[in-house]
PDB file of C-alpha atoms and ligand atoms in Angstrom:
ATOM      1  CA  UNK Q   1     -27.343  30.074 -12.906  1.00 63.00           C
ATOM      2  CA  UNK Q   2     -30.160  27.824 -11.623  1.00 70.00           C
ATOM      3  CA  UNK Q   3     -29.865  25.629  -8.519  1.00 65.00           C
ATOM      4  CA  UNK Q   4     -29.790  22.624 -10.912  1.00 70.00           C
ATOM      5  CA  UNK Q   5     -26.532  23.730 -12.576  1.00 80.00           C
ATOM      6  CA  UNK Q   6     -24.742  25.355  -9.636  1.00 86.00           C
ATOM      7  CA  UNK Q   7     -23.856  22.017  -7.961  1.00 86.00           C
ATOM      8  CA  UNK Q   8     -22.539  20.314 -11.070  1.00 88.00           C
ATOM      9  CA  UNK Q   9     -20.497  23.467 -11.826  1.00 93.00           C
ATOM     10  CA  UNK Q  10     -18.910  23.396  -8.408  1.00 94.00           C
ATOM     11  CA  UNK Q  11     -18.249  19.640  -8.420  1.00 92.00           C
ATOM     12  CA  UNK Q  12     -16.766  19.745 -11.932  1.00 94.00           C
ATOM     13  CA  UNK Q  13     -14.459  22.592 -10.858  1.00 96.00           C
ATOM     14  CA  UNK Q  14     -13.207  20.358  -8.026  1.00 97.00           C
ATOM     15  CA  UNK Q  15     -12.348  17.507 -10.468  1.00 96.00           C
ATOM     16  CA  UNK Q  16     -10.483  19.954 -12.702  1.00 97.00           C
ATOM     17  CA  UNK Q  17      -8.668  21.483  -9.704  1.00 98.00           C
ATOM     18  CA  UNK Q  18      -7.747  18.054  -8.409  1.00 98.00           C
ATOM     19  CA  UNK Q  19      -6.215  17.062 -11.826  1.00 98.00           C
ATOM     20  CA  UNK Q  20      -4.289  20.371 -11.988  1.00 98.00           C
ATOM     21  CA  UNK Q  21      -2.927  19.679  -8.461  1.00 98.00           C
ATOM     22  CA  UNK Q  22      -1.837  16.129  -9.469  1.00 98.00           C
ATOM     23  CA  UNK Q  23       0.014  17.614 -12.477  1.00 98.00           C
ATOM     24  CA  UNK Q  24       1.746  20.165 -10.240  1.00 98.00           C
ATOM     25  CA  UNK Q  25       2.543  17.456  -7.600  1.00 98.00           C
ATOM     26  CA  UNK Q  26       4.076  15.215 -10.269  1.00 98.00           C
ATOM     27  CA  UNK Q  27       6.298  18.086 -11.513  1.00 98.00           C
ATOM     28  CA  UNK Q  28       7.375  18.813  -7.936  1.00 98.00           C
ATOM     29  CA  UNK Q  29       8.571  15.257  -7.251  1.00 98.00           C
ATOM     30  CA  UNK Q  30      10.445  15.194 -10.598  1.00 98.00           C
ATOM     31  CA  UNK Q  31      12.259  18.199  -9.169  1.00 98.00           C
ATOM     32  CA  UNK Q  32      12.814  16.161  -5.977  1.00 98.00           C
ATOM     33  CA  UNK Q  33      10.721  18.546  -3.802  1.00 98.00           C
ATOM     34  CA  UNK Q  34       9.282  15.778  -1.539  1.00 98.00           C
ATOM     35  CA  UNK Q  35       7.466  17.815   1.041  1.00 98.00           C
ATOM     36  CA  UNK Q  36       5.780  20.101  -1.557  1.00 98.00           C
ATOM     37  CA  UNK Q  37       4.837  16.930  -3.531  1.00 98.00           C
ATOM     38  CA  UNK Q  38       3.228  15.377  -0.458  1.00 98.00           C
ATOM     39  CA  UNK Q  39       1.199  18.594   0.387  1.00 98.00           C
ATOM     40  CA  UNK Q  40       0.074  19.124  -3.172  1.00 98.00           C
ATOM     41  CA  UNK Q  41      -1.040  15.493  -3.597  1.00 98.00           C
ATOM     42  CA  UNK Q  42      -2.999  15.612  -0.289  1.00 98.00           C
ATOM     43  CA  UNK Q  43      -4.664  18.817  -1.533  1.00 98.00           C
ATOM     44  CA  UNK Q  44      -5.546  16.959  -4.764  1.00 98.00           C
ATOM     45  CA  UNK Q  45      -7.038  14.132  -2.744  1.00 98.00           C
ATOM     46  CA  UNK Q  46      -9.104  16.587  -0.662  1.00 98.00           C
ATOM     47  CA  UNK Q  47     -10.387  18.229  -3.870  1.00 98.00           C
ATOM     48  CA  UNK Q  48     -11.439  14.824  -5.162  1.00 97.00           C
ATOM     49  CA  UNK Q  49     -13.213  13.967  -1.889  1.00 96.00           C
ATOM     50  CA  UNK Q  50     -15.016  17.334  -1.995  1.00 96.00           C
ATOM     51  CA  UNK Q  51     -16.101  16.544  -5.606  1.00 94.00           C
ATOM     52  CA  UNK Q  52     -17.389  13.177  -4.444  1.00 93.00           C
ATOM     53  CA  UNK Q  53     -19.347  14.618  -1.443  1.00 94.00           C
ATOM     54  CA  UNK Q  54     -21.033  17.263  -3.631  1.00 92.00           C
ATOM     55  CA  UNK Q  55     -21.756  14.700  -6.399  1.00 88.00           C
ATOM     56  CA  UNK Q  56     -23.277  12.112  -4.030  1.00 87.00           C
ATOM     57  CA  UNK Q  57     -25.379  14.681  -2.081  1.00 86.00           C
ATOM     58  CA  UNK Q  58     -26.718  16.080  -5.342  1.00 85.00           C
ATOM     59  CA  UNK Q  59     -27.491  12.560  -6.605  1.00 83.00           C
ATOM     60  CA  UNK Q  60     -29.410  11.808  -3.401  1.00 80.00           C
ATOM     61  CA  UNK Q  61     -31.245  15.126  -2.948  1.00 79.00           C
ATOM     62  CA  UNK Q  62     -31.712  16.477  -6.441  1.00 77.00           C
ATOM     63  CA  UNK Q  63     -31.055  13.611  -8.870  1.00 80.00           C
ATOM     64  CA  UNK Q  64     -28.960  13.415 -12.061  1.00 83.00           C
ATOM     65  CA  UNK Q  65     -29.503  15.136 -15.357  1.00 86.00           C
ATOM     66  CA  UNK Q  66     -30.521  13.138 -18.381  1.00 86.00           C
ATOM     67  CA  UNK Q  67     -29.396  13.763 -21.972  1.00 89.00           C
ATOM     68  CA  UNK Q  68     -30.958  16.888 -23.445  1.00 90.00           C
ATOM     69  CA  UNK Q  69     -29.207  16.792 -26.850  1.00 91.00           C
ATOM     70  CA  UNK Q  70     -30.213  15.254 -30.173  1.00 93.00           C
ATOM     71  CA  UNK Q  71     -31.513  11.664 -30.097  1.00 93.00           C
ATOM     72  CA  UNK Q  72     -28.881  10.310 -32.548  1.00 95.00           C
ATOM     73  CA  UNK Q  73     -26.050  11.273 -30.090  1.00 95.00           C
ATOM     74  CA  UNK Q  74     -27.763   9.667 -27.043  1.00 94.00           C
ATOM     75  CA  UNK Q  75     -26.187   6.167 -27.440  1.00 95.00           C
ATOM     76  CA  UNK Q  76     -22.660   7.544 -27.919  1.00 96.00           C
ATOM     77  CA  UNK Q  77     -23.163   9.901 -24.943  1.00 95.00           C
ATOM     78  CA  UNK Q  78     -24.347   7.030 -22.772  1.00 95.00           C
ATOM     79  CA  UNK Q  79     -21.291   4.924 -23.698  1.00 96.00           C
ATOM     80  CA  UNK Q  80     -19.054   7.883 -22.925  1.00 97.00           C
ATOM     81  CA  UNK Q  81     -20.786   8.530 -19.615  1.00 95.00           C
ATOM     82  CA  UNK Q  82     -20.428   4.905 -18.531  1.00 96.00           C
ATOM     83  CA  UNK Q  83     -16.746   4.940 -19.593  1.00 97.00           C
ATOM     84  CA  UNK Q  84     -16.230   8.115 -17.469  1.00 96.00           C
ATOM     85  CA  UNK Q  85     -17.978   6.551 -14.440  1.00 95.00           C
ATOM     86  CA  UNK Q  86     -15.776   3.389 -14.714  1.00 97.00           C
ATOM     87  CA  UNK Q  87     -12.643   5.571 -15.023  1.00 97.00           C
ATOM     88  CA  UNK Q  88     -13.665   7.585 -11.922  1.00 95.00           C
ATOM     89  CA  UNK Q  89     -14.148   4.353  -9.872  1.00 96.00           C
ATOM     90  CA  UNK Q  90     -10.772   2.959 -11.002  1.00 98.00           C
ATOM     91  CA  UNK Q  91      -9.139   6.407 -10.251  1.00 97.00           C
ATOM     92  CA  UNK Q  92     -10.538   6.253  -6.695  1.00 96.00           C
ATOM     93  CA  UNK Q  93      -9.141   2.779  -6.057  1.00 98.00           C
ATOM     94  CA  UNK Q  94      -5.731   3.737  -7.577  1.00 98.00           C
ATOM     95  CA  UNK Q  95      -5.674   7.007  -5.682  1.00 98.00           C
ATOM     96  CA  UNK Q  96      -6.303   5.314  -2.336  1.00 98.00           C
ATOM     97  CA  UNK Q  97      -3.664   2.658  -3.094  1.00 98.00           C
ATOM     98  CA  UNK Q  98      -1.087   5.297  -4.126  1.00 98.00           C
ATOM     99  CA  UNK Q  99      -1.711   7.340  -0.978  1.00 98.00           C
ATOM    100  CA  UNK Q 100      -1.556   4.267   1.259  1.00 98.00           C
ATOM    101  CA  UNK Q 101       1.757   3.178  -0.293  1.00 98.00           C
ATOM    102  CA  UNK Q 102       3.119   6.726   0.337  1.00 98.00           C
ATOM    103  CA  UNK Q 103       2.076   6.756   3.979  1.00 98.00           C
ATOM    104  CA  UNK Q 104       3.555   3.277   4.499  1.00 98.00           C
ATOM    105  CA  UNK Q 105       6.814   4.685   3.027  1.00 98.00           C
ATOM    106  CA  UNK Q 106       6.767   2.044   0.307  1.00 98.00           C
ATOM    107  CA  UNK Q 107       8.094   4.616  -2.145  1.00 98.00           C
ATOM    108  CA  UNK Q 108       9.412   2.226  -4.838  1.00 97.00           C
ATOM    109  CA  UNK Q 109       5.849   0.859  -5.356  1.00 98.00           C
ATOM    110  CA  UNK Q 110       4.284   4.247  -4.737  1.00 98.00           C
ATOM    111  CA  UNK Q 111       6.325   5.648  -7.622  1.00 98.00           C
ATOM    112  CA  UNK Q 112       5.089   2.952 -10.022  1.00 98.00           C
ATOM    113  CA  UNK Q 113       1.453   3.190  -8.895  1.00 98.00           C
ATOM    114  CA  UNK Q 114       1.670   6.985  -8.787  1.00 98.00           C
ATOM    115  CA  UNK Q 115       2.422   7.311 -12.507  1.00 98.00           C
ATOM    116  CA  UNK Q 116      -0.539   5.190 -13.540  1.00 98.00           C
ATOM    117  CA  UNK Q 117      -2.835   6.882 -10.957  1.00 98.00           C
ATOM    118  CA  UNK Q 118      -1.917  10.347 -12.289  1.00 98.00           C
ATOM    119  CA  UNK Q 119      -2.664   9.336 -15.907  1.00 98.00           C
ATOM    120  CA  UNK Q 120      -6.030   7.756 -14.944  1.00 98.00           C
ATOM    121  CA  UNK Q 121      -6.808  10.848 -12.843  1.00 98.00           C
ATOM    122  CA  UNK Q 122      -6.184  13.111 -15.889  1.00 98.00           C
ATOM    123  CA  UNK Q 123      -8.412  10.912 -18.079  1.00 98.00           C
ATOM    124  CA  UNK Q 124     -11.184  11.036 -15.458  1.00 97.00           C
ATOM    125  CA  UNK Q 125     -11.031  14.831 -15.223  1.00 97.00           C
ATOM    126  CA  UNK Q 126     -10.991  15.316 -19.003  1.00 98.00           C
ATOM    127  CA  UNK Q 127     -13.949  12.960 -19.554  1.00 97.00           C
ATOM    128  CA  UNK Q 128     -15.782  14.500 -16.554  1.00 96.00           C
ATOM    129  CA  UNK Q 129     -15.385  18.069 -17.851  1.00 97.00           C
ATOM    130  CA  UNK Q 130     -16.571  16.786 -21.293  1.00 97.00           C
ATOM    131  CA  UNK Q 131     -19.714  15.332 -19.740  1.00 95.00           C
ATOM    132  CA  UNK Q 132     -20.304  18.669 -17.987  1.00 94.00           C
ATOM    133  CA  UNK Q 133     -19.825  20.660 -21.206  1.00 95.00           C
ATOM    134  CA  UNK Q 134     -22.181  18.348 -23.104  1.00 95.00           C
ATOM    135  CA  UNK Q 135     -24.944  18.342 -20.420  1.00 92.00           C
ATOM    136  CA  UNK Q 136     -24.858  21.973 -19.254  1.00 90.00           C
ATOM    137  CA  UNK Q 137     -23.221  24.103 -21.930  1.00 92.00           C
ATOM    138  CA  UNK Q 138     -23.697  22.492 -25.380  1.00 93.00           C
ATOM    139  CA  UNK Q 139     -27.091  20.761 -24.830  1.00 91.00           C
ATOM    140  CA  UNK Q 140     -28.660  22.287 -21.721  1.00 86.00           C
ATOM    141  CA  UNK Q 141     -32.243  21.566 -20.783  1.00 73.00           C
ATOM    142  CA  UNK Q 142     -32.050  17.844 -19.899  1.00 74.00           C
ATOM    143  CA  UNK Q 143     -34.426  17.044 -17.045  1.00 73.00           C
ATOM    144  CA  UNK Q 144     -33.019  16.174 -13.632  1.00 73.00           C
ATOM    145  CA  UNK Q 145     -34.165  12.837 -12.260  1.00 69.00           C
ATOM    146  CA  UNK Q 146     -32.987   9.845 -10.137  1.00 65.00           C
ATOM    147  CA  UNK Q 147     -29.598   8.464 -11.075  1.00 67.00           C
ATOM    148  CA  UNK Q 148     -30.509   5.169 -12.758  1.00 66.00           C
ATOM    149  CA  UNK Q 149     -33.168   6.801 -14.927  1.00 68.00           C
ATOM    150  CA  UNK Q 150     -30.786   9.618 -15.911  1.00 68.00           C
ATOM    151  CA  UNK Q 151     -28.159   7.103 -17.162  1.00 69.00           C
ATOM    152  CA  UNK Q 152     -30.331   4.501 -18.826  1.00 70.00           C
ATOM    153  CA  UNK Q 153     -33.807   6.057 -18.971  1.00 60.00           C
TER     154      UNK Q 153
HETATM  155  C1  HEM D   1      -2.730  10.305  -4.754  1.00 55.92           C
HETATM  156  C2  HEM D   1      -1.708  11.050  -4.385  1.00 55.92           C
HETATM  157  C3  HEM D   1      -0.310  10.899  -5.028  1.00 55.92           C
HETATM  158  C4  HEM D   1       0.033  10.692  -6.320  1.00 55.92           C
HETATM  159  C5  HEM D   1      -0.905  10.568  -7.541  1.00 55.92           C
HETATM  160  C6  HEM D   1       1.485  10.619  -6.381  1.00 55.92           C
HETATM  161  C7  HEM D   1       2.223  10.443  -7.515  1.00 55.92           C
HETATM  162  C8  HEM D   1       3.584  10.218  -7.581  1.00 55.92           C
HETATM  163  C9  HEM D   1       4.337   9.950  -8.782  1.00 55.92           C
HETATM  164  C10 HEM D   1       3.739   9.944 -10.179  1.00 55.92           C
HETATM  165  C11 HEM D   1       5.619   9.734  -8.428  1.00 55.92           C
HETATM  166  C12 HEM D   1       6.778   9.381  -9.337  1.00 55.92           C
HETATM  167  C13 HEM D   1       7.371  10.506 -10.122  1.00 55.92           C
HETATM  168  C14 HEM D   1       8.234  10.009 -11.242  1.00 55.92           C
HETATM  169  O1  HEM D   1       9.203   9.287 -10.971  1.00 55.92           O
HETATM  170  O2  HEM D   1       7.880  10.264 -12.402  1.00 55.92           O
HETATM  171  C15 HEM D   1       5.682   9.899  -6.971  1.00 55.92           C
HETATM  172  C16 HEM D   1       6.829   9.742  -6.233  1.00 55.92           C
HETATM  173  C17 HEM D   1       6.921   9.973  -4.869  1.00 55.92           C
HETATM  174  N1  HEM D   1       5.880  10.330  -4.016  1.00 55.92           N
HETATM  175 FE1  HEM D   1       3.954  10.545  -4.544  1.00 55.92          FE
HETATM  176  N2  HEM D   1       1.987  10.770  -5.132  1.00 55.92           N
HETATM  177  C18 HEM D   1       0.915  10.915  -4.269  1.00 55.92           C
HETATM  178  C19 HEM D   1       1.003  11.117  -2.910  1.00 55.92           C
HETATM  179  C20 HEM D   1       2.135  11.134  -2.096  1.00 55.92           C
HETATM  180  C21 HEM D   1       2.186  11.365  -0.719  1.00 55.92           C
HETATM  181  C22 HEM D   1       1.028  11.687   0.198  1.00 55.92           C
HETATM  182  C23 HEM D   1       3.585  11.314  -0.383  1.00 55.92           C
HETATM  183  C24 HEM D   1       4.220  11.422   1.025  1.00 55.92           C
HETATM  184  C25 HEM D   1       3.745  10.807   2.080  1.00 55.92           C
HETATM  185  C26 HEM D   1       4.331  10.974  -1.529  1.00 55.92           C
HETATM  186  C27 HEM D   1       5.660  10.824  -1.631  1.00 55.92           C
HETATM  187  C28 HEM D   1       6.359  10.499  -2.725  1.00 55.92           C
HETATM  188  C29 HEM D   1       7.857  10.233  -2.773  1.00 55.92           C
HETATM  189  C30 HEM D   1       8.803  10.283  -1.583  1.00 55.92           C
HETATM  190  C31 HEM D   1       8.217   9.951  -4.107  1.00 55.92           C
HETATM  191  C32 HEM D   1       9.530   9.614  -4.681  1.00 55.92           C
HETATM  192  C33 HEM D   1       9.766   8.119  -4.694  1.00 55.92           C
HETATM  193  C34 HEM D   1      11.105   7.726  -5.291  1.00 55.92           C
HETATM  194  O3  HEM D   1      11.894   8.620  -5.536  1.00 55.92           O
HETATM  195  O4  HEM D   1      11.274   6.561  -5.446  1.00 55.92           O
HETATM  196  N3  HEM D   1       3.413  10.932  -2.601  1.00 55.92           N
HETATM  197  N4  HEM D   1       4.456  10.172  -6.450  1.00 55.92           N
END
């Protein structure tokens, strides 16, 4: 695996891991296992932060990968990518809010926010893994270049 694909592979694994931990954490609280829920959700948040650190450092030092597939799919891919980026930003805001409500012991609100956060988190992970599959497995060979050019170039 080349140095251009190793970082996206690691960061995508962290998004997937984070979503799996959120699913496990949700199941744990349904079974009323509070402490295990707390630990699992903190682990999910750490996995998300690790994803973000790897993603941002790669964007700064290496650049992002542009579409390497057929031209007629480029527009739909771009719309999908922008949708995924918006979902990821919303997931981050919801995640921070949900964690803050938990640490302030505002559990009634935390419960309501938590359900929405978990669903947005799953959608972010699924669309993120799809972007990875399209760029690196189905249509590899797109050039790596600075972020703005890679999205709209
Ligand atoms: C981003 C991280 C987190 C997410 C996505 C999350 C998600 C959720 C969800 C979905 C529920 C409701 C389950 C249901 O009724 O279906 C819930 C409840 C709960 N969470 Fe979290 N959680 C997170 C972090 C935490 C943390 C760090 C703590 C502890 C400090 C915590 C403590 C609780 C408690 C005590 C409840 C039960 C509330 C009640 O019974 O009214 N959660 N959480």
